[in-house]
Coordinates of N, CA and C in Angstrom, one line a residue:
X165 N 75.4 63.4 123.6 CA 74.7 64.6 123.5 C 74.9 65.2 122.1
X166 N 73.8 65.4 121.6 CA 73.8 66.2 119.9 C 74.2 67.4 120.1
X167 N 75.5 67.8 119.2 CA 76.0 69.6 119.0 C 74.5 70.2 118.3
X168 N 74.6 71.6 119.1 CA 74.0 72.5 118.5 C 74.5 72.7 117.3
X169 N 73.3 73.3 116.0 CA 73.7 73.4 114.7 C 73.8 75.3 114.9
X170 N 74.4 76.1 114.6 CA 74.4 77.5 114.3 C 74.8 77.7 112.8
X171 N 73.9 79.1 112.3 CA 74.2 79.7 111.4 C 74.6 81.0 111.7
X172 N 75.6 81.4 111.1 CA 75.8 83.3 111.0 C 75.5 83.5 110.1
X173 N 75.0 84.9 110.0 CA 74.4 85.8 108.8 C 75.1 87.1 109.0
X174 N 76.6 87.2 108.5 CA 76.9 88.9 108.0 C 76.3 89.0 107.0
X175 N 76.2 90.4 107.1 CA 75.2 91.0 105.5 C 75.7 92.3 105.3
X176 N 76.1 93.3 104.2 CA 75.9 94.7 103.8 C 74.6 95.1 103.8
X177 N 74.4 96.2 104.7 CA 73.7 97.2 105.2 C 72.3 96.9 103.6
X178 N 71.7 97.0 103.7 CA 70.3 97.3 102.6 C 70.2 95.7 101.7
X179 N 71.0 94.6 102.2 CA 70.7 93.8 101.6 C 70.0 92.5 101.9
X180 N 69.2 93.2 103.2 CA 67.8 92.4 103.9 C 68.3 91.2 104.7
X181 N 69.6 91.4 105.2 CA 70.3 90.4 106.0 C 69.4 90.0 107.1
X182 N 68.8 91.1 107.9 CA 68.2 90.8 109.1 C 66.5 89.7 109.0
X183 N 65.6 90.2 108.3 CA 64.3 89.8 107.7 C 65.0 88.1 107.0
X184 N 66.3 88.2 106.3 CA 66.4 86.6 105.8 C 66.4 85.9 107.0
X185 N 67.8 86.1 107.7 CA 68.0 85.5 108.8 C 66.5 85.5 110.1
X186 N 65.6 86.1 110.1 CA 64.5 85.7 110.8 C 63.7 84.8 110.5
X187 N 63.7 84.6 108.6 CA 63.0 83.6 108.3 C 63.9 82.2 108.6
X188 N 65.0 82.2 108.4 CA 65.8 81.0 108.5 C 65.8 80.5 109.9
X189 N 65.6 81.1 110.6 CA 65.2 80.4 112.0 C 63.8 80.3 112.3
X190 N 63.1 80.9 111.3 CA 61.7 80.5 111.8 C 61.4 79.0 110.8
X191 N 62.4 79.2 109.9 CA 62.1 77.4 109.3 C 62.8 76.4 109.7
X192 N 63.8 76.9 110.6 CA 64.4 75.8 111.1 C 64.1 75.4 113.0
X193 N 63.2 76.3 113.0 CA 62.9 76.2 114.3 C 64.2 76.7 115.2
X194 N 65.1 77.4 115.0 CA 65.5 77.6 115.8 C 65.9 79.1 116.5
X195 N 66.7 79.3 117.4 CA 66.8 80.5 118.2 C 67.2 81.6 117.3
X196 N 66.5 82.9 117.6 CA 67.0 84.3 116.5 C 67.9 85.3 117.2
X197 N 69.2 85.2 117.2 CA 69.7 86.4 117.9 C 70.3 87.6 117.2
X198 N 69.9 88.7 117.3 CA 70.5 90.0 116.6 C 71.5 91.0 118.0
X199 N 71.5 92.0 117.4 CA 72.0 92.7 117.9 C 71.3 93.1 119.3
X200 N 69.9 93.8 119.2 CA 69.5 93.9 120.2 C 68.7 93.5 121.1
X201 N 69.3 92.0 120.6 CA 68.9 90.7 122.3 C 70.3 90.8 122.6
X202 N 71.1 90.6 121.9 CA 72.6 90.3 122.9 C 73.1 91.7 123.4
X203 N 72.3 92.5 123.5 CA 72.9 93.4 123.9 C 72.1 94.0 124.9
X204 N 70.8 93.7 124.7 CA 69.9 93.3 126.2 C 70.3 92.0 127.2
X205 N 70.7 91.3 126.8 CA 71.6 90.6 127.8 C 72.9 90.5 128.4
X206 N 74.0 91.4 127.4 CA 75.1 92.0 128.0 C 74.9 93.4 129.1
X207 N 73.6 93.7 128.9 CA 73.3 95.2 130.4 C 73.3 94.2 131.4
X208 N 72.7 93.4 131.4 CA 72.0 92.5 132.3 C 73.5 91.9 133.3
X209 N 74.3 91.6 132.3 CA 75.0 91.2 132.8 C 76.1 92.3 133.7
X210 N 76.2 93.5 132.8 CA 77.0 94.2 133.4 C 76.3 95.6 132.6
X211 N 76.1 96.4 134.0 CA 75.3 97.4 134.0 C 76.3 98.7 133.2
X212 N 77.2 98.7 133.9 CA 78.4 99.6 133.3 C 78.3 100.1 131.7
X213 N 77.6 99.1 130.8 CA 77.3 99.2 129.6 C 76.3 99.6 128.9
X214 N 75.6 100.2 129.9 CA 74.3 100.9 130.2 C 74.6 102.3 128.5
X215 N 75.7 103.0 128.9 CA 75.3 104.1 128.1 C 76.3 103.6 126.9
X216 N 76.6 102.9 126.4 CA 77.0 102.3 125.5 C 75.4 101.5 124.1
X217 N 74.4 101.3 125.4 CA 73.7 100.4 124.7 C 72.0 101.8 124.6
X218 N 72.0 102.8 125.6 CA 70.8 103.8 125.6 C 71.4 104.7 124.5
X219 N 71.5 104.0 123.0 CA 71.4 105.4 122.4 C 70.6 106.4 121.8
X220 N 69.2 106.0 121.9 CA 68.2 106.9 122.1 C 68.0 107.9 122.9
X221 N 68.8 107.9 124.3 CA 68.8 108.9 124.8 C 70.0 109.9 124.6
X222 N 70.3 109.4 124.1 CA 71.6 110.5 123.4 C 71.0 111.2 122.2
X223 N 70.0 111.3 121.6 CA 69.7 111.6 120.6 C 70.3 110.7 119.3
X224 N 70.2 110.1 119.3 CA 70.9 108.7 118.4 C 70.0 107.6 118.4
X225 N 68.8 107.6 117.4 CA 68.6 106.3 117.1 C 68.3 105.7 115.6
X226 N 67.2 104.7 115.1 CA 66.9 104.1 113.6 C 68.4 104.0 113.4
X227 N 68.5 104.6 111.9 CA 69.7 103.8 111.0 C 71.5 104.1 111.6
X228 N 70.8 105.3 112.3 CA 72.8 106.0 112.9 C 72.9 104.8 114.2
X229 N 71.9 104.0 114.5 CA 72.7 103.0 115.7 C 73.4 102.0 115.1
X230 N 73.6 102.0 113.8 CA 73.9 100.6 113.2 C 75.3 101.3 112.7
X231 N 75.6 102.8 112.8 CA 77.1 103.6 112.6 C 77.4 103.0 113.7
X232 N 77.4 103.2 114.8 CA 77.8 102.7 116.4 C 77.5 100.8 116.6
X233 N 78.4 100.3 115.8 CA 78.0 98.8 116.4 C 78.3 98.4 117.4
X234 N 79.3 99.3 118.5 CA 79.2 98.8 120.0 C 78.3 99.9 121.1
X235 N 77.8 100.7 120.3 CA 77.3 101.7 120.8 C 78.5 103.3 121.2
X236 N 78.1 104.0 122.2 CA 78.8 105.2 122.6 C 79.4 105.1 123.5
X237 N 80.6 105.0 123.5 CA 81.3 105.1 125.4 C 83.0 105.2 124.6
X238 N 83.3 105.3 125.9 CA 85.0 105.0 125.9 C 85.3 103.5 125.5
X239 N 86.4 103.5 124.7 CA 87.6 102.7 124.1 C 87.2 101.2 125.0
X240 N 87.3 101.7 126.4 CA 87.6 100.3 127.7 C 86.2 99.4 127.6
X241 N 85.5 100.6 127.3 CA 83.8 99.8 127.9 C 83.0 99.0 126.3
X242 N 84.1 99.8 125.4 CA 83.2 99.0 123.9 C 83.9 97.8 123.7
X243 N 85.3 97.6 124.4 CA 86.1 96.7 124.3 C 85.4 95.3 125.1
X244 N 84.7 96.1 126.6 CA 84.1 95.1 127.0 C 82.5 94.6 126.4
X245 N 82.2 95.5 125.8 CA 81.2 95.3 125.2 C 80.9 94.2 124.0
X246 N 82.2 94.1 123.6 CA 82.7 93.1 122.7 C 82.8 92.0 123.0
X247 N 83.8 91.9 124.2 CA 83.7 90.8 125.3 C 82.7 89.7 125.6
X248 N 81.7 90.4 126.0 CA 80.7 90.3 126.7 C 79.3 89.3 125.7
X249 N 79.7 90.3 124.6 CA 78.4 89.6 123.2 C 79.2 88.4 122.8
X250 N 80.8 88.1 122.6 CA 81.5 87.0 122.1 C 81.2 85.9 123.2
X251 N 81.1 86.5 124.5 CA 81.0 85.1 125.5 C 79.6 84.9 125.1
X252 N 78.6 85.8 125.0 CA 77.4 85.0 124.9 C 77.0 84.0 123.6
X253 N 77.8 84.6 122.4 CA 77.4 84.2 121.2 C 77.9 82.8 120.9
X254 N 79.0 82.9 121.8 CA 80.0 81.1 122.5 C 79.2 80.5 123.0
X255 N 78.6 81.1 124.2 CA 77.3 80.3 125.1 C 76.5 79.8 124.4
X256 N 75.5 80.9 123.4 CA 74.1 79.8 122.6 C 74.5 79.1 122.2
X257 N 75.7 79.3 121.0 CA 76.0 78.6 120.5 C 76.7 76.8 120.6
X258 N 77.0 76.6 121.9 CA 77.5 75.6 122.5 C 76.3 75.1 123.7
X259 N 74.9 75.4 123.3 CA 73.8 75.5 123.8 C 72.7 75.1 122.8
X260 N 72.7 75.7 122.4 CA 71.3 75.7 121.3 C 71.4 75.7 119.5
X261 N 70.7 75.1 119.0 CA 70.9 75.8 117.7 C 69.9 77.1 117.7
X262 N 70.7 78.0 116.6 CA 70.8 79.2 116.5 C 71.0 79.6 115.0
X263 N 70.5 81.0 114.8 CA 71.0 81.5 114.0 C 71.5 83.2 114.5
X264 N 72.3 83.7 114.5 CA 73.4 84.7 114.7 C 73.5 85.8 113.5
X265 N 72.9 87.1 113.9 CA 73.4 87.9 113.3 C 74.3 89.1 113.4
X266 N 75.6 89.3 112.1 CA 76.2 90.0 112.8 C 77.0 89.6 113.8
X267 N 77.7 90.6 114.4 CA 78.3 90.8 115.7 C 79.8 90.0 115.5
X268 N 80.4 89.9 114.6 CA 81.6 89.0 113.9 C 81.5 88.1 114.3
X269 N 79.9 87.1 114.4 CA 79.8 86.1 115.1 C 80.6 84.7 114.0
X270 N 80.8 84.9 113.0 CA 81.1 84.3 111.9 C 82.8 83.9 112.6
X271 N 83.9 85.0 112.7 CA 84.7 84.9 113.4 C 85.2 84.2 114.7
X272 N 83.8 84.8 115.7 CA 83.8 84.4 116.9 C 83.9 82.8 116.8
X273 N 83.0 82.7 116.3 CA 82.7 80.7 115.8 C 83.6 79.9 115.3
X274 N 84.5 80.5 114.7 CA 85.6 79.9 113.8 C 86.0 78.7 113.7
X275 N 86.4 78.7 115.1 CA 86.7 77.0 115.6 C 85.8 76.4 115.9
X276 N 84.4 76.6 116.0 CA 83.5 75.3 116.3 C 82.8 74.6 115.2
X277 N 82.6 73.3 115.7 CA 81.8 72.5 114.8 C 80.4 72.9 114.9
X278 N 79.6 72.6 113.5 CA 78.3 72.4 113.1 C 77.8 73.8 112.8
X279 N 79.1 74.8 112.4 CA 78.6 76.0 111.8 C 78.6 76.3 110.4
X280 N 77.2 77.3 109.6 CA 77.5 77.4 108.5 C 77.2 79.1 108.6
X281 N 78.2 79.4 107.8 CA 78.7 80.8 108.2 C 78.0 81.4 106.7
X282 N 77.3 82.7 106.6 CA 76.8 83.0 105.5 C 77.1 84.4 105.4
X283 N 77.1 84.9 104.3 CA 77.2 86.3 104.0 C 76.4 86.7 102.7
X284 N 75.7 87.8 102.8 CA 75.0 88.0 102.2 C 74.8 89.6 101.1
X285 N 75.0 89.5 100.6 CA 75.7 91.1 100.1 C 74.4 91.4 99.0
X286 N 74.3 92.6 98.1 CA 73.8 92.8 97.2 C 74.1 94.2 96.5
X287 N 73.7 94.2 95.2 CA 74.2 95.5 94.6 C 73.9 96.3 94.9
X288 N 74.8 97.9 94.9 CA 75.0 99.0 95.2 C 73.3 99.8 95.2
X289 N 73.1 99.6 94.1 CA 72.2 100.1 93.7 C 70.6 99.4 94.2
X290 N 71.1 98.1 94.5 CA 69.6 97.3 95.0 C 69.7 98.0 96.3
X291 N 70.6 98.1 96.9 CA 70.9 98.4 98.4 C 70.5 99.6 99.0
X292 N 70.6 100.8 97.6 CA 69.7 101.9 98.1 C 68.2 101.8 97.4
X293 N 67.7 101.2 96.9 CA 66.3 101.0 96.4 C 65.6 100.3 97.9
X294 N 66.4 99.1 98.2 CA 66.0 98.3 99.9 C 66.0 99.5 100.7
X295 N 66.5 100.5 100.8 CA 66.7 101.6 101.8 C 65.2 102.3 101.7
X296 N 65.0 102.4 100.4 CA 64.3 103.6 100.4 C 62.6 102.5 100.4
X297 N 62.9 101.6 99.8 CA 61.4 100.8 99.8 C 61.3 100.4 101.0
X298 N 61.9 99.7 102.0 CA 61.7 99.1 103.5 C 62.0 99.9 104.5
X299 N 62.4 101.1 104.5 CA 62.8 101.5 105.8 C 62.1 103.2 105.2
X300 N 62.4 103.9 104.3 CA 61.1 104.4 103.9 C 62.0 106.2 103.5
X301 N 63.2 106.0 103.1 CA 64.2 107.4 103.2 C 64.1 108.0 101.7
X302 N 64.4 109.2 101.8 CA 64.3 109.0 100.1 C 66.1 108.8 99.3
X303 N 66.3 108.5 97.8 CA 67.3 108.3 97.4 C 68.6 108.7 98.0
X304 N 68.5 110.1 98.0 CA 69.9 110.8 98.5 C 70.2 110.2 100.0
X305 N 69.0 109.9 101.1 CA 69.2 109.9 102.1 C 69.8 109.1 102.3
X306 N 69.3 107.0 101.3 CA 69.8 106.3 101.3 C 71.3 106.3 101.1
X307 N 71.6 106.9 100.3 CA 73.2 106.5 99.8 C 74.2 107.0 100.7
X308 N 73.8 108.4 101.7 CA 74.2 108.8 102.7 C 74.6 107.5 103.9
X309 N 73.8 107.1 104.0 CA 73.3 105.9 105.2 C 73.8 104.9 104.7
X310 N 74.0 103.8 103.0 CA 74.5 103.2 102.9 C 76.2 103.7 103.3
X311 N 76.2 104.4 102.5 CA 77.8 104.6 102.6 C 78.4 104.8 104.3
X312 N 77.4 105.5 104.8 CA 78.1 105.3 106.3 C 78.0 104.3 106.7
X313 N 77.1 103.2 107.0 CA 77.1 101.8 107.1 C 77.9 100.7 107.1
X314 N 78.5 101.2 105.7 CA 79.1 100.2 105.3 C 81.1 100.8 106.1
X315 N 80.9 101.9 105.9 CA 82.3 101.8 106.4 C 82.3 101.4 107.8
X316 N 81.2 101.6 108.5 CA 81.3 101.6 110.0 C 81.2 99.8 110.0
X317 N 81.0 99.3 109.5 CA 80.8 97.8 109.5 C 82.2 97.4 109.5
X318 N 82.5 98.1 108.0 CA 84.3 97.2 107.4 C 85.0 98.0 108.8
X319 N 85.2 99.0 109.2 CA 86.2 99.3 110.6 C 85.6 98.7 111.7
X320 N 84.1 98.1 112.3 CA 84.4 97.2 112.7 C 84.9 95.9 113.1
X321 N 84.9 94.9 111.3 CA 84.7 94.1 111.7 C 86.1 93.5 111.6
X322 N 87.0 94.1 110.9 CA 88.3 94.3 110.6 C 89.5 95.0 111.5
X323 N 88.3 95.8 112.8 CA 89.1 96.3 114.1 C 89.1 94.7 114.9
X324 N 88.3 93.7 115.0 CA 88.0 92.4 115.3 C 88.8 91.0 115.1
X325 N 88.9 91.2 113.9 CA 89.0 90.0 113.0 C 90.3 90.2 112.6
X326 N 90.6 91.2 111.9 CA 92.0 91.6 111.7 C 91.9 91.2 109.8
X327 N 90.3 91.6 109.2 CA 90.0 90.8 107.7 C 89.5 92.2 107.2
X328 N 89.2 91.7 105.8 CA 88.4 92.9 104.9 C 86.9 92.2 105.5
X329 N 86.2 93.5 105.5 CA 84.2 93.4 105.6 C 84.0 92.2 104.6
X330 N 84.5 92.2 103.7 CA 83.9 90.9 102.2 C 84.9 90.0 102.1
X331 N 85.7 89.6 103.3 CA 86.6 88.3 103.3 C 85.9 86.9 103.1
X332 N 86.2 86.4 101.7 CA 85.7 84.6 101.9 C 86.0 84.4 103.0
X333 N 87.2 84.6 103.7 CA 87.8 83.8 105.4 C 86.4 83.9 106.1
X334 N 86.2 82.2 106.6 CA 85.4 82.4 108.2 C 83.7 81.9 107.6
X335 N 83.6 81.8 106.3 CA 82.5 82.0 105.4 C 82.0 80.4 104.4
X336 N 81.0 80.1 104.7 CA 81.0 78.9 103.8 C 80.1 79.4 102.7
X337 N 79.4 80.3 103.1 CA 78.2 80.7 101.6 C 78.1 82.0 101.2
X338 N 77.9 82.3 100.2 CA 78.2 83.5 99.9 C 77.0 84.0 98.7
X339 N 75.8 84.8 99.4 CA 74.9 84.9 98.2 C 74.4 86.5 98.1
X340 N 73.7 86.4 96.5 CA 73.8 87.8 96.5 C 71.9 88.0 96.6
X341 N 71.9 88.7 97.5 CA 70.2 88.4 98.0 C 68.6 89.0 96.9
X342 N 69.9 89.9 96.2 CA 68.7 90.5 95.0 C 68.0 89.2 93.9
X343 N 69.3 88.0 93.9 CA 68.6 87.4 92.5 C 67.7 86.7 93.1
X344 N 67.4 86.0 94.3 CA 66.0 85.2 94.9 C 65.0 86.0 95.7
X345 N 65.5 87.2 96.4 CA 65.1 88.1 97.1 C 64.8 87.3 98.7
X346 N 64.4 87.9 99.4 CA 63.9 87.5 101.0 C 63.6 85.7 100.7
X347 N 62.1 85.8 100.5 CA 62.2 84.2 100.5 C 62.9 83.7 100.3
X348 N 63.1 83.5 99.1 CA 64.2 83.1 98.3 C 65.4 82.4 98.7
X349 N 66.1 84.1 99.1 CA 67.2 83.4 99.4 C 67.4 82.6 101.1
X350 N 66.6 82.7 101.6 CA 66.1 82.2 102.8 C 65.9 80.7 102.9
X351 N 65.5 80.4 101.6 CA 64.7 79.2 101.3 C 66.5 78.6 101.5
X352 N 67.2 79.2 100.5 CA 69.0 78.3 99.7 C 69.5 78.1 101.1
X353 N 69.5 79.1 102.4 CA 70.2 79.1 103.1 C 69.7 77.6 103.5
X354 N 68.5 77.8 104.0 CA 67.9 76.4 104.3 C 68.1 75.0 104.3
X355 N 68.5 75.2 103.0 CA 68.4 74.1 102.1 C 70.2 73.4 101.7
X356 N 70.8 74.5 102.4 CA 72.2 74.8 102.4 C 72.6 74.0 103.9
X357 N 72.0 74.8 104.9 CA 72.0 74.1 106.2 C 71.7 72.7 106.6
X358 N 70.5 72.2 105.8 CA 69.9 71.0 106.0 C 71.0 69.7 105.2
X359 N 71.6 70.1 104.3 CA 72.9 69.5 103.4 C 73.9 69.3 104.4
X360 N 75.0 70.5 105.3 CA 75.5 70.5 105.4 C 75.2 69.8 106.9
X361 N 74.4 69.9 107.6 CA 73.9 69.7 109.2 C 73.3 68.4 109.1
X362 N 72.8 67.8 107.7 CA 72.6 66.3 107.8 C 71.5 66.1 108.4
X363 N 70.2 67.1 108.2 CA 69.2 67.2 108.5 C 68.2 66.6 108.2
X364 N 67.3 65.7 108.2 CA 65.9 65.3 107.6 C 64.6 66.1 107.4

């Protein structure tokens, strides 16, 4: 039986991590998982996680859900919330090829074969211009929003991993998404994957 091939895509906040990684699975044909499918299927699984994952009805949504990467609840239920997205991100992964965003899925993977782990970062400055051109905030608002982003990422992902947000550990590629932009750099990952995965 052929291993599933997976990719991870961490990315800093405004540097179009999510839009690459959609195209990279739409050229590789394969599965796209973000945050809010695995977290539509961790309710599913266990309902308890319900107000962890409705944060719109809290008055909480757009860019402040991405301050909350396990969402709102007590210590116990984000813990399992964590839980919950690593068993599934194990499952596709040992299931399908994939591409994975986020969710320290880079970490979670560590030990398996036929992953290429990617990170994607870009300058300070491109990162609030991406804020303010794609999502539509103005200057001040962006830098606001990067800067909370980005800390709430690094205290995530470093509450997890036990690493800095920008650790080479765990990581085979490392690109900065402004010099090819979206396609672009979409195209390298590709082309990166098909090298390493022995693809035709």
């Amino acid at each position: 039986m052929k291993k599933s091939k997976v990719i991870t895509i961490t990315r800093q906040f405004g540097s179009l991590g999510r839009p690459i990684g959609k195209i990279v699975a739409e050229k590789l044909g394969y599965r796209y998982l973000d945050r809010d499918i695995l977290e539509a299927t961790a309710e599913k699984m266990d309902v308890s996680l319900h107000s962890l994952i409705a944060l719109d009805n809290r008055g909480i949504s757009g860019y402040h859900k991405m301050a909350y990467p396990l969402g709102i609840g007590d210590g116990i239920r984000q813990e399992k919330m964590f839980k919950i997205q690593s068993e599934l991100i194990q499952k596709y992964a040992s299931q399908e090829n994939c591409v994975i965003i986020g969710r320290c899925s880079d970490y979670i993977l560590r030990e398996f074969d036929n992953v290429l782990s990617c990170y994607i970062y870009s300058p300070y400055v491109r990162r609030i211009e991406n804020s303010v051109d794609e999502l539509g905030f103005t200057a001040a608002e962006s830098k606001i929003i990067v800067d909370e982003i980005d800390r709430a990422r690094a205290q995530y992902y470093k509450h997890y991993t036990h690493c800095e947000f920008n650790t080479t550990c765990f990581r085979d590629l490392l690109i900065n998404s402004s010099v090819l932009g979206v396609e672009g750099t979409a195209d390298m990952i590709v082309q990166f994957a098909r090298k390493k995965f022995d693809l035709t």
